[in-house]
Amino acid sequence: MLFPEYRPRRMRRNEALRRMIRETELSPSNFILPLFAVEGKDVRNPIPSMPGHYQQSVDHLVKRVKEAADQKIPAVILFGLPDKKDPLGTRAYAKDGIVQKAVRTVKERCPDMIVITDVCLCQYTDHGHCGMLDGQEIDNDGSLDLLARTALSHAKAGADMVAPSDMMDGRVAEIRGLLDDNHFSHIPIMAYSAKYCSSFYGPFREAADSAPQFGDRRTYQMDPANAEEAIREATMDVEEGADIIMVKPALPYLDIICRLREEVDLPIAAYNVSGEFSMIKAAAQKGWIDEERVMMETLTSIKRAGASMILTYFAIEAAKLLNR
Ligand code: PBG
């Protein structure tokens, strides 16, 4: 159809018409809220580069989870800041580790909230890498057992889902196997499958105190220039037993979300990461953009690209707007 027979503007004349033909609708049930847990009581340290977010002890964390539940957000993902770090990241898989304690309390106080745990070693190792080391190299296969033990300890504490973010080869199969052997075959794995070596993680590394102490993560996280490789990574994770495939970051990788939506038949999650959040907050504080509108446009674009769920620091703010 060509102008003047067809006029696309006819269906944009008013909000009712626009709503009739809207292809993408956001809902609070699409959101997963990331939270940072620390040891202690009544601790609530603001994270300077992430306004509205805190490193918080479990008592405050529970209040935040309730706030999310009130806004009909179905899930949170927990990150832990341990009391001490060592070369093998032993506090990642300790029964009394910070994430394990946080999971137990949250599930006790808010049983209906889906509690997902991030499975990685970088917050727990003194060198800040996501796997254990052999000299200055990452020991991929040696790390698998530690990651699987971390996931199992989260499941034992009551986690509803585990999300490995380490990018070691073979971790999904290892985690699936250990969970299944220990009567946790019902616990899904959300795999960070296409996790890029991105500079958009900067604010998170400050928040989680997880920056590598030497080198960078390029030998395990993906090269931002690659798309075919994301398909291979995702396909491997599907075959190893993943239940949800994640793309991270989200905005600079909308093409990857879109490609994977066509290539795999599992639900896709996208992580709208710390740097994406902080950029919007900073520009809004300067009065350069309209924060609410940019937030909603961003989240809509991620869903339109093909993500069924979005891990986002905007979860509560966006849900409040949608519920209004
Ligand atoms: C841990 C992990 C990171 C993020 C989530 N899990 C940091 C990293 O890989 O360096 C980043 C999340 C964010 O930036 O919001 N491996």
mmCIF file of C-alpha atoms and ligand atoms in Angstrom:
data_model
loop_
_atom_site.group_PDB
_atom_site.id
_atom_site.type_symbol
_atom_site.label_atom_id
_atom_site.label_comp_id
_atom_site.label_asym_id
_atom_site.label_seq_id
_atom_site.Cartn_x
_atom_site.Cartn_y
_atom_site.Cartn_z
ATOM 1 C CA MET A 1 0.000 0.000 0.000
ATOM 2 C CA LEU A 2 1.278 3.393 -0.946
ATOM 3 C CA PHE A 3 0.488 6.986 -0.081
ATOM 4 C CA PRO A 4 -2.091 8.465 -0.461
ATOM 5 C CA GLU A 5 -4.201 5.256 -0.237
ATOM 6 C CA TYR A 6 -2.367 4.218 2.898
ATOM 7 C CA ARG A 7 -1.601 6.722 5.616
ATOM 8 C CA PRO A 8 0.234 5.212 8.622
ATOM 9 C CA ARG A 9 -0.606 8.302 10.680
ATOM 10 C CA ARG A 10 -4.319 7.356 10.688
ATOM 11 C CA MET A 11 -3.663 4.799 13.407
ATOM 12 C CA ARG A 12 -1.589 7.198 15.492
ATOM 13 C CA ARG A 13 -4.221 9.916 15.865
ATOM 14 C CA ASN A 14 -4.964 9.364 19.519
ATOM 15 C CA GLU A 15 -3.875 7.257 22.460
ATOM 16 C CA ALA A 16 -6.802 4.819 22.176
ATOM 17 C CA LEU A 17 -5.888 3.987 18.570
ATOM 18 C CA ARG A 18 -2.217 3.743 19.399
ATOM 19 C CA ARG A 19 -3.000 1.385 22.264
ATOM 20 C CA MET A 20 -5.077 -0.836 19.937
ATOM 21 C CA ILE A 21 -2.125 -1.561 17.679
ATOM 22 C CA ARG A 22 0.660 -1.550 20.274
ATOM 23 C CA GLU A 23 2.870 -4.602 19.702
ATOM 24 C CA THR A 24 4.868 -4.594 22.932
ATOM 25 C CA GLU A 25 3.480 -4.217 26.437
ATOM 26 C CA LEU A 26 5.662 -4.067 29.545
ATOM 27 C CA SER A 27 4.456 -5.562 32.781
ATOM 28 C CA PRO A 28 5.934 -5.714 36.294
ATOM 29 C CA SER A 29 5.925 -9.495 35.849
ATOM 30 C CA ASN A 30 8.717 -9.062 33.270
ATOM 31 C CA PHE A 31 11.122 -7.639 35.854
ATOM 32 C CA ILE A 32 13.802 -9.197 38.049
ATOM 33 C CA LEU A 33 15.313 -6.915 40.693
ATOM 34 C CA PRO A 34 19.052 -7.278 41.503
ATOM 35 C CA LEU A 35 19.998 -6.833 45.183
ATOM 36 C CA PHE A 36 23.364 -6.690 47.008
ATOM 37 C CA ALA A 37 23.604 -8.444 50.383
ATOM 38 C CA VAL A 38 26.250 -7.704 53.031
ATOM 39 C CA GLU A 39 26.981 -9.150 56.461
ATOM 40 C CA GLY A 40 25.804 -7.385 59.623
ATOM 41 C CA LYS A 41 22.662 -5.696 60.922
ATOM 42 C CA ASP A 42 21.121 -2.370 59.994
ATOM 43 C CA VAL A 43 23.705 -1.806 57.229
ATOM 44 C CA ARG A 44 22.543 0.250 54.268
ATOM 45 C CA ASN A 45 25.473 1.691 52.277
ATOM 46 C CA PRO A 46 24.344 3.744 49.291
ATOM 47 C CA ILE A 47 26.120 2.830 46.036
ATOM 48 C CA PRO A 48 27.205 6.254 44.701
ATOM 49 C CA SER A 49 27.109 5.356 41.004
ATOM 50 C CA MET A 50 23.703 3.620 41.330
ATOM 51 C CA PRO A 51 21.261 6.067 42.950
ATOM 52 C CA GLY A 52 18.544 4.279 44.951
ATOM 53 C CA HIS A 53 20.602 1.088 45.338
ATOM 54 C CA TYR A 54 22.415 -0.117 48.437
ATOM 55 C CA GLN A 55 24.716 -2.743 49.806
ATOM 56 C CA GLN A 56 22.387 -3.870 52.544
ATOM 57 C CA SER A 57 22.222 -6.321 55.396
ATOM 58 C CA VAL A 58 19.519 -8.966 55.270
ATOM 59 C CA ASP A 59 17.075 -7.030 57.507
ATOM 60 C CA HIS A 60 16.971 -4.133 55.014
ATOM 61 C CA LEU A 61 17.087 -6.479 52.043
ATOM 62 C CA VAL A 62 13.881 -8.170 53.191
ATOM 63 C CA LYS A 63 12.109 -4.783 53.297
ATOM 64 C CA ARG A 64 13.194 -4.142 49.722
ATOM 65 C CA VAL A 65 11.940 -7.572 48.650
ATOM 66 C CA LYS A 66 8.554 -6.778 50.203
ATOM 67 C CA GLU A 67 8.468 -3.481 48.338
ATOM 68 C CA ALA A 68 9.136 -5.390 45.095
ATOM 69 C CA ALA A 69 6.378 -7.890 45.945
ATOM 70 C CA ASP A 70 3.953 -4.995 46.583
ATOM 71 C CA GLN A 71 4.672 -3.803 43.032
ATOM 72 C CA LYS A 72 3.953 -7.308 41.629
ATOM 73 C CA ILE A 73 7.585 -7.999 40.727
ATOM 74 C CA PRO A 74 7.879 -11.798 40.738
ATOM 75 C CA ALA A 75 11.621 -12.282 41.232
ATOM 76 C CA VAL A 76 14.840 -10.916 42.695
ATOM 77 C CA ILE A 77 18.437 -11.919 41.978
ATOM 78 C CA LEU A 78 20.862 -11.858 44.886
ATOM 79 C CA PHE A 79 24.549 -10.918 44.853
ATOM 80 C CA GLY A 80 26.670 -11.323 47.959
ATOM 81 C CA LEU A 81 29.572 -9.372 49.427
ATOM 82 C CA PRO A 82 31.409 -11.842 51.676
ATOM 83 C CA ASP A 83 33.159 -11.043 54.953
ATOM 84 C CA LYS A 84 36.445 -12.414 53.599
ATOM 85 C CA LYS A 85 37.957 -13.415 50.264
ATOM 86 C CA ASP A 86 40.527 -16.122 49.427
ATOM 87 C CA PRO A 87 42.070 -17.664 46.293
ATOM 88 C CA LEU A 88 39.369 -20.350 45.959
ATOM 89 C CA GLY A 89 36.396 -18.151 46.849
ATOM 90 C CA THR A 90 35.358 -20.524 49.622
ATOM 91 C CA ARG A 91 32.734 -18.120 51.017
ATOM 92 C CA ALA A 92 30.798 -18.575 47.756
ATOM 93 C CA TYR A 93 29.858 -22.160 48.687
ATOM 94 C CA ALA A 94 29.850 -21.933 52.487
ATOM 95 C CA LYS A 95 26.653 -22.985 54.243
ATOM 96 C CA ASP A 96 26.783 -19.784 56.327
ATOM 97 C CA GLY A 97 27.845 -17.576 53.403
ATOM 98 C CA ILE A 98 26.117 -14.247 52.880
ATOM 99 C CA VAL A 99 23.965 -15.319 49.918
ATOM 100 C CA GLN A 100 22.953 -18.556 51.657
ATOM 101 C CA LYS A 101 21.865 -16.579 54.744
ATOM 102 C CA ALA A 102 20.056 -13.981 52.651
ATOM 103 C CA VAL A 103 18.183 -16.667 50.678
ATOM 104 C CA ARG A 104 17.047 -18.452 53.854
ATOM 105 C CA THR A 105 15.713 -15.246 55.416
ATOM 106 C CA VAL A 106 14.041 -13.933 52.274
ATOM 107 C CA LYS A 107 12.301 -17.273 51.607
ATOM 108 C CA GLU A 108 11.164 -17.420 55.235
ATOM 109 C CA ARG A 109 9.768 -13.870 55.237
ATOM 110 C CA CYS A 110 8.562 -13.646 51.603
ATOM 111 C CA PRO A 111 7.900 -17.250 50.528
ATOM 112 C CA ASP A 112 6.154 -16.259 47.282
ATOM 113 C CA MET A 113 9.059 -14.241 45.917
ATOM 114 C CA ILE A 114 11.161 -16.161 43.376
ATOM 115 C CA VAL A 115 14.716 -15.942 44.658
ATOM 116 C CA ILE A 116 17.385 -16.335 41.978
ATOM 117 C CA THR A 117 21.052 -16.441 42.950
ATOM 118 C CA ASP A 118 23.976 -15.272 40.867
ATOM 119 C CA VAL A 119 26.518 -18.097 40.736
ATOM 120 C CA CYS A 120 30.054 -16.779 40.307
ATOM 121 C CA LEU A 121 33.320 -16.612 42.213
ATOM 122 C CA CYS A 122 34.536 -13.070 41.432
ATOM 123 C CA GLN A 123 33.041 -11.457 44.546
ATOM 124 C CA TYR A 124 34.614 -14.196 46.688
ATOM 125 C CA THR A 125 38.124 -14.608 45.247
ATOM 126 C CA ASP A 126 40.929 -12.312 46.450
ATOM 127 C CA HIS A 127 42.135 -11.991 42.823
ATOM 128 C CA GLY A 128 38.645 -11.019 41.624
ATOM 129 C CA HIS A 129 38.426 -13.494 38.721
ATOM 130 C CA CYS A 130 35.325 -15.596 38.080
ATOM 131 C CA GLY A 131 37.195 -18.906 38.310
ATOM 132 C CA MET A 132 40.115 -20.302 40.296
ATOM 133 C CA LEU A 133 43.658 -19.680 39.082
ATOM 134 C CA ASP A 134 46.512 -21.853 37.987
ATOM 135 C CA GLY A 135 49.386 -19.376 38.181
ATOM 136 C CA GLN A 136 48.129 -16.336 36.260
ATOM 137 C CA GLU A 137 45.752 -18.422 34.123
ATOM 138 C CA ILE A 138 42.120 -19.270 34.821
ATOM 139 C CA ASP A 139 41.731 -22.989 35.576
ATOM 140 C CA ASN A 140 38.489 -23.612 33.673
ATOM 141 C CA ASP A 141 37.909 -27.260 34.539
ATOM 142 C CA GLY A 142 39.080 -26.857 38.138
ATOM 143 C CA SER A 143 36.543 -24.052 38.585
ATOM 144 C CA LEU A 144 33.567 -26.158 37.491
ATOM 145 C CA ASP A 145 33.318 -28.087 40.739
ATOM 146 C CA LEU A 146 33.486 -24.884 42.821
ATOM 147 C CA LEU A 147 30.744 -23.283 40.727
ATOM 148 C CA ALA A 148 28.526 -26.358 40.965
ATOM 149 C CA ARG A 149 29.064 -26.504 44.724
ATOM 150 C CA THR A 150 28.086 -22.823 44.926
ATOM 151 C CA ALA A 151 24.871 -23.498 43.016
ATOM 152 C CA LEU A 152 24.068 -26.522 45.184
ATOM 153 C CA SER A 153 24.624 -24.550 48.396
ATOM 154 C CA HIS A 154 22.208 -21.888 47.110
ATOM 155 C CA ALA A 155 19.601 -24.536 46.297
ATOM 156 C CA LYS A 156 20.028 -26.092 49.737
ATOM 157 C CA ALA A 157 19.458 -22.660 51.294
ATOM 158 C CA GLY A 158 16.161 -22.441 49.390
ATOM 159 C CA ALA A 159 16.974 -20.632 46.135
ATOM 160 C CA ASP A 160 14.299 -21.097 43.471
ATOM 161 C CA MET A 161 16.670 -20.718 40.515
ATOM 162 C CA VAL A 162 20.431 -20.417 39.968
ATOM 163 C CA ALA A 163 22.111 -18.134 37.443
ATOM 164 C CA PRO A 164 25.741 -18.929 36.557
ATOM 165 C CA SER A 165 27.510 -15.752 35.356
ATOM 166 C CA ASP A 166 31.126 -16.947 35.344
ATOM 167 C CA MET A 167 31.381 -17.875 31.621
ATOM 168 C CA MET A 168 33.529 -20.960 32.244
ATOM 169 C CA ASP A 169 33.058 -23.612 29.522
ATOM 170 C CA GLY A 170 30.917 -26.544 30.674
ATOM 171 C CA ARG A 171 29.490 -24.980 33.837
ATOM 172 C CA VAL A 172 25.832 -25.479 32.977
ATOM 173 C CA ALA A 173 26.224 -29.257 32.563
ATOM 174 C CA GLU A 174 28.284 -29.480 35.762
ATOM 175 C CA ILE A 175 25.700 -27.521 37.768
ATOM 176 C CA ARG A 176 22.768 -29.476 36.268
ATOM 177 C CA GLY A 177 24.487 -32.760 37.140
ATOM 178 C CA LEU A 178 25.246 -31.861 40.743
ATOM 179 C CA LEU A 179 21.761 -30.420 41.351
ATOM 180 C CA ASP A 180 20.144 -33.537 39.881
ATOM 181 C CA ASP A 181 22.309 -35.867 41.986
ATOM 182 C CA ASN A 182 21.166 -34.033 45.111
ATOM 183 C CA HIS A 183 17.384 -34.045 44.559
ATOM 184 C CA PHE A 184 17.282 -30.563 43.042
ATOM 185 C CA SER A 185 16.203 -31.595 39.557
ATOM 186 C CA HIS A 186 13.300 -29.143 39.906
ATOM 187 C CA ILE A 187 15.569 -26.084 40.212
ATOM 188 C CA PRO A 188 15.903 -24.208 36.881
ATOM 189 C CA ILE A 189 19.158 -22.748 35.554
ATOM 190 C CA MET A 190 19.145 -19.274 34.049
ATOM 191 C CA ALA A 191 22.427 -19.264 32.122
ATOM 192 C CA TYR A 192 24.289 -16.041 31.393
ATOM 193 C CA SER A 193 24.984 -17.488 27.928
ATOM 194 C CA ALA A 194 25.970 -14.472 25.883
ATOM 195 C CA LYS A 195 27.810 -12.461 28.498
ATOM 196 C CA TYR A 196 30.061 -9.915 26.874
ATOM 197 C CA CYS A 197 33.300 -8.464 28.192
ATOM 198 C CA SER A 198 31.676 -5.087 28.678
ATOM 199 C CA SER A 199 32.721 -1.784 30.215
ATOM 200 C CA PHE A 200 29.085 -1.265 31.199
ATOM 201 C CA TYR A 201 29.709 -3.379 34.342
ATOM 202 C CA GLY A 202 31.792 -0.602 35.962
ATOM 203 C CA PRO A 203 29.261 0.565 38.596
ATOM 204 C CA PHE A 204 28.413 -3.056 39.511
ATOM 205 C CA ARG A 205 32.060 -3.882 40.197
ATOM 206 C CA GLU A 206 32.157 -0.954 42.595
ATOM 207 C CA ALA A 207 28.878 -2.113 44.178
ATOM 208 C CA ALA A 208 29.954 -5.752 44.464
ATOM 209 C CA ASP A 209 33.669 -5.096 45.055
ATOM 210 C CA SER A 210 34.434 -7.610 42.305
ATOM 211 C CA ALA A 211 36.929 -5.924 39.947
ATOM 212 C CA PRO A 212 39.733 -8.263 38.828
ATOM 213 C CA GLN A 213 42.989 -7.496 40.665
ATOM 214 C CA PHE A 214 45.076 -8.119 37.538
ATOM 215 C CA GLY A 215 44.252 -8.408 33.851
ATOM 216 C CA ASP A 216 40.650 -8.429 32.659
ATOM 217 C CA ARG A 217 37.886 -10.904 31.827
ATOM 218 C CA ARG A 218 38.557 -11.171 28.086
ATOM 219 C CA THR A 219 39.631 -14.808 28.213
ATOM 220 C CA TYR A 220 36.199 -15.883 29.432
ATOM 221 C CA GLN A 221 33.635 -13.164 28.684
ATOM 222 C CA MET A 222 32.708 -12.682 25.020
ATOM 223 C CA ASP A 223 34.240 -10.270 22.535
ATOM 224 C CA PRO A 224 31.705 -7.448 21.887
ATOM 225 C CA ALA A 225 32.378 -7.802 18.158
ATOM 226 C CA ASN A 226 30.884 -11.304 17.902
ATOM 227 C CA ALA A 227 27.331 -12.428 17.166
ATOM 228 C CA GLU A 228 27.684 -15.927 15.649
ATOM 229 C CA GLU A 229 29.612 -16.939 18.734
ATOM 230 C CA ALA A 230 26.651 -15.935 20.905
ATOM 231 C CA ILE A 231 24.550 -18.482 19.048
ATOM 232 C CA ARG A 232 27.143 -21.186 19.689
ATOM 233 C CA GLU A 233 27.339 -20.248 23.392
ATOM 234 C CA ALA A 234 23.554 -20.298 23.735
ATOM 235 C CA THR A 235 23.192 -23.563 21.821
ATOM 236 C CA MET A 236 25.759 -25.208 24.091
ATOM 237 C CA ASP A 237 23.935 -23.991 27.196
ATOM 238 C CA VAL A 238 20.618 -25.286 25.858
ATOM 239 C CA GLU A 239 22.180 -28.697 25.265
ATOM 240 C CA GLU A 240 23.804 -28.678 28.703
ATOM 241 C CA GLY A 241 20.428 -28.174 30.354
ATOM 242 C CA ALA A 242 19.766 -24.445 30.683
ATOM 243 C CA ASP A 243 16.123 -23.392 31.197
ATOM 244 C CA ILE A 244 16.523 -19.697 30.406
ATOM 245 C CA ILE A 245 19.146 -18.060 28.182
ATOM 246 C CA MET A 246 20.494 -14.649 29.134
ATOM 247 C CA VAL A 247 22.045 -11.869 27.076
ATOM 248 C CA LYS A 248 24.129 -9.309 28.941
ATOM 249 C CA PRO A 249 24.380 -6.300 28.690
ATOM 250 C CA ALA A 250 21.063 -5.524 27.024
ATOM 251 C CA LEU A 251 21.018 -2.208 25.155
ATOM 252 C CA PRO A 252 24.259 -2.487 23.154
ATOM 253 C CA TYR A 253 23.301 -6.112 22.336
ATOM 254 C CA LEU A 254 19.658 -5.858 21.231
ATOM 255 C CA ASP A 255 20.687 -7.498 17.956
ATOM 256 C CA ILE A 256 21.916 -10.533 19.912
ATOM 257 C CA ILE A 257 18.603 -10.779 21.807
ATOM 258 C CA CYS A 258 16.772 -10.599 18.487
ATOM 259 C CA ARG A 259 18.991 -13.263 16.853
ATOM 260 C CA LEU A 260 18.725 -15.638 19.808
ATOM 261 C CA ARG A 261 14.936 -15.201 19.887
ATOM 262 C CA GLU A 262 14.922 -16.764 16.396
ATOM 263 C CA GLU A 263 17.554 -19.409 17.079
ATOM 264 C CA VAL A 264 16.545 -20.905 20.435
ATOM 265 C CA ASP A 265 13.145 -21.906 21.732
ATOM 266 C CA LEU A 266 13.819 -21.185 25.418
ATOM 267 C CA PRO A 267 12.758 -17.996 27.197
ATOM 268 C CA ILE A 268 15.298 -15.197 26.911
ATOM 269 C CA ALA A 269 16.342 -12.921 29.741
ATOM 270 C CA ALA A 270 18.244 -9.681 29.212
ATOM 271 C CA TYR A 271 20.371 -7.945 31.824
ATOM 272 C CA ASN A 272 19.955 -4.182 31.686
ATOM 273 C CA VAL A 273 23.279 -3.744 33.510
ATOM 274 C CA SER A 274 24.600 -1.234 36.005
ATOM 275 C CA GLY A 275 26.262 1.076 33.461
ATOM 276 C CA GLU A 276 23.075 1.285 31.409
ATOM 277 C CA PHE A 277 21.204 2.287 34.571
ATOM 278 C CA SER A 278 23.836 4.768 35.749
ATOM 279 C CA MET A 279 24.028 6.585 32.412
ATOM 280 C CA ILE A 280 20.313 7.310 32.484
ATOM 281 C CA LYS A 281 20.426 8.379 36.142
ATOM 282 C CA ALA A 282 23.402 10.679 35.540
ATOM 283 C CA ALA A 283 21.944 12.355 32.459
ATOM 284 C CA ALA A 284 18.625 12.798 34.271
ATOM 285 C CA GLN A 285 20.345 14.371 37.281
ATOM 286 C CA LYS A 286 21.890 16.893 34.908
ATOM 287 C CA GLY A 287 18.442 17.607 33.501
ATOM 288 C CA TRP A 288 19.505 16.441 30.047
ATOM 289 C CA ILE A 289 16.880 13.734 29.560
ATOM 290 C CA ASP A 290 13.437 12.848 30.924
ATOM 291 C CA GLU A 291 14.289 9.940 33.227
ATOM 292 C CA GLU A 292 10.863 8.249 33.325
ATOM 293 C CA ARG A 293 10.413 8.296 29.586
ATOM 294 C CA VAL A 294 13.940 7.153 28.801
ATOM 295 C CA MET A 295 13.595 4.344 31.363
ATOM 296 C CA MET A 296 10.331 3.083 29.829
ATOM 297 C CA GLU A 297 11.606 3.444 26.271
ATOM 298 C CA THR A 298 14.731 1.466 27.190
ATOM 299 C CA LEU A 299 12.818 -1.348 28.878
ATOM 300 C CA THR A 300 10.290 -1.480 26.023
ATOM 301 C CA SER A 301 13.104 -1.782 23.478
ATOM 302 C CA ILE A 302 14.588 -4.747 25.335
ATOM 303 C CA LYS A 303 11.257 -6.532 25.399
ATOM 304 C CA ARG A 304 10.541 -5.650 21.767
ATOM 305 C CA ALA A 305 13.896 -7.190 20.796
ATOM 306 C CA GLY A 306 12.652 -10.503 22.188
ATOM 307 C CA ALA A 307 13.431 -10.718 25.908
ATOM 308 C CA SER A 308 10.662 -12.207 28.046
ATOM 309 C CA MET A 309 12.286 -10.999 31.238
ATOM 310 C CA ILE A 310 14.551 -8.103 32.140
ATOM 311 C CA LEU A 311 16.970 -7.951 35.041
ATOM 312 C CA THR A 312 16.947 -4.257 35.843
ATOM 313 C CA TYR A 313 17.826 -1.797 38.597
ATOM 314 C CA PHE A 314 14.766 0.156 37.386
ATOM 315 C CA ALA A 315 12.423 -2.700 38.370
ATOM 316 C CA ILE A 316 10.650 -0.981 41.266
ATOM 317 C CA GLU A 317 10.463 2.471 39.656
ATOM 318 C CA ALA A 318 9.174 1.053 36.366
ATOM 319 C CA ALA A 319 6.677 -1.256 38.090
ATOM 320 C CA LYS A 320 5.317 1.693 40.114
ATOM 321 C CA LEU A 321 4.676 3.586 36.885
ATOM 322 C CA LEU A 322 3.009 0.589 35.233
ATOM 323 C CA ASN A 323 0.821 -0.070 38.274
ATOM 324 C CA ARG A 324 -0.353 3.544 38.502
HETATM 325 C C1 PBG B 1 29.608 -11.452 38.143
HETATM 326 C C2 PBG B 1 28.635 -10.490 37.573
HETATM 327 C C3 PBG B 1 28.864 -9.220 37.013
HETATM 328 C C4 PBG B 1 27.618 -8.684 36.726
HETATM 329 C C5 PBG B 1 26.675 -9.634 37.090
HETATM 330 N N1 PBG B 1 27.324 -10.740 37.585
HETATM 331 C C6 PBG B 1 30.097 -8.448 36.827
HETATM 332 C C7 PBG B 1 31.164 -8.879 35.919
HETATM 333 O O1 PBG B 1 31.047 -9.844 35.163
HETATM 334 O O2 PBG B 1 32.207 -8.238 35.990
HETATM 335 C C8 PBG B 1 27.364 -7.312 36.155
HETATM 336 C C9 PBG B 1 26.021 -6.746 36.422
HETATM 337 C C10 PBG B 1 25.883 -5.288 36.195
HETATM 338 O O3 PBG B 1 26.787 -4.580 35.687
HETATM 339 O O4 PBG B 1 24.803 -4.774 36.523
HETATM 340 N N2 PBG B 1 30.404 -12.142 37.267
#
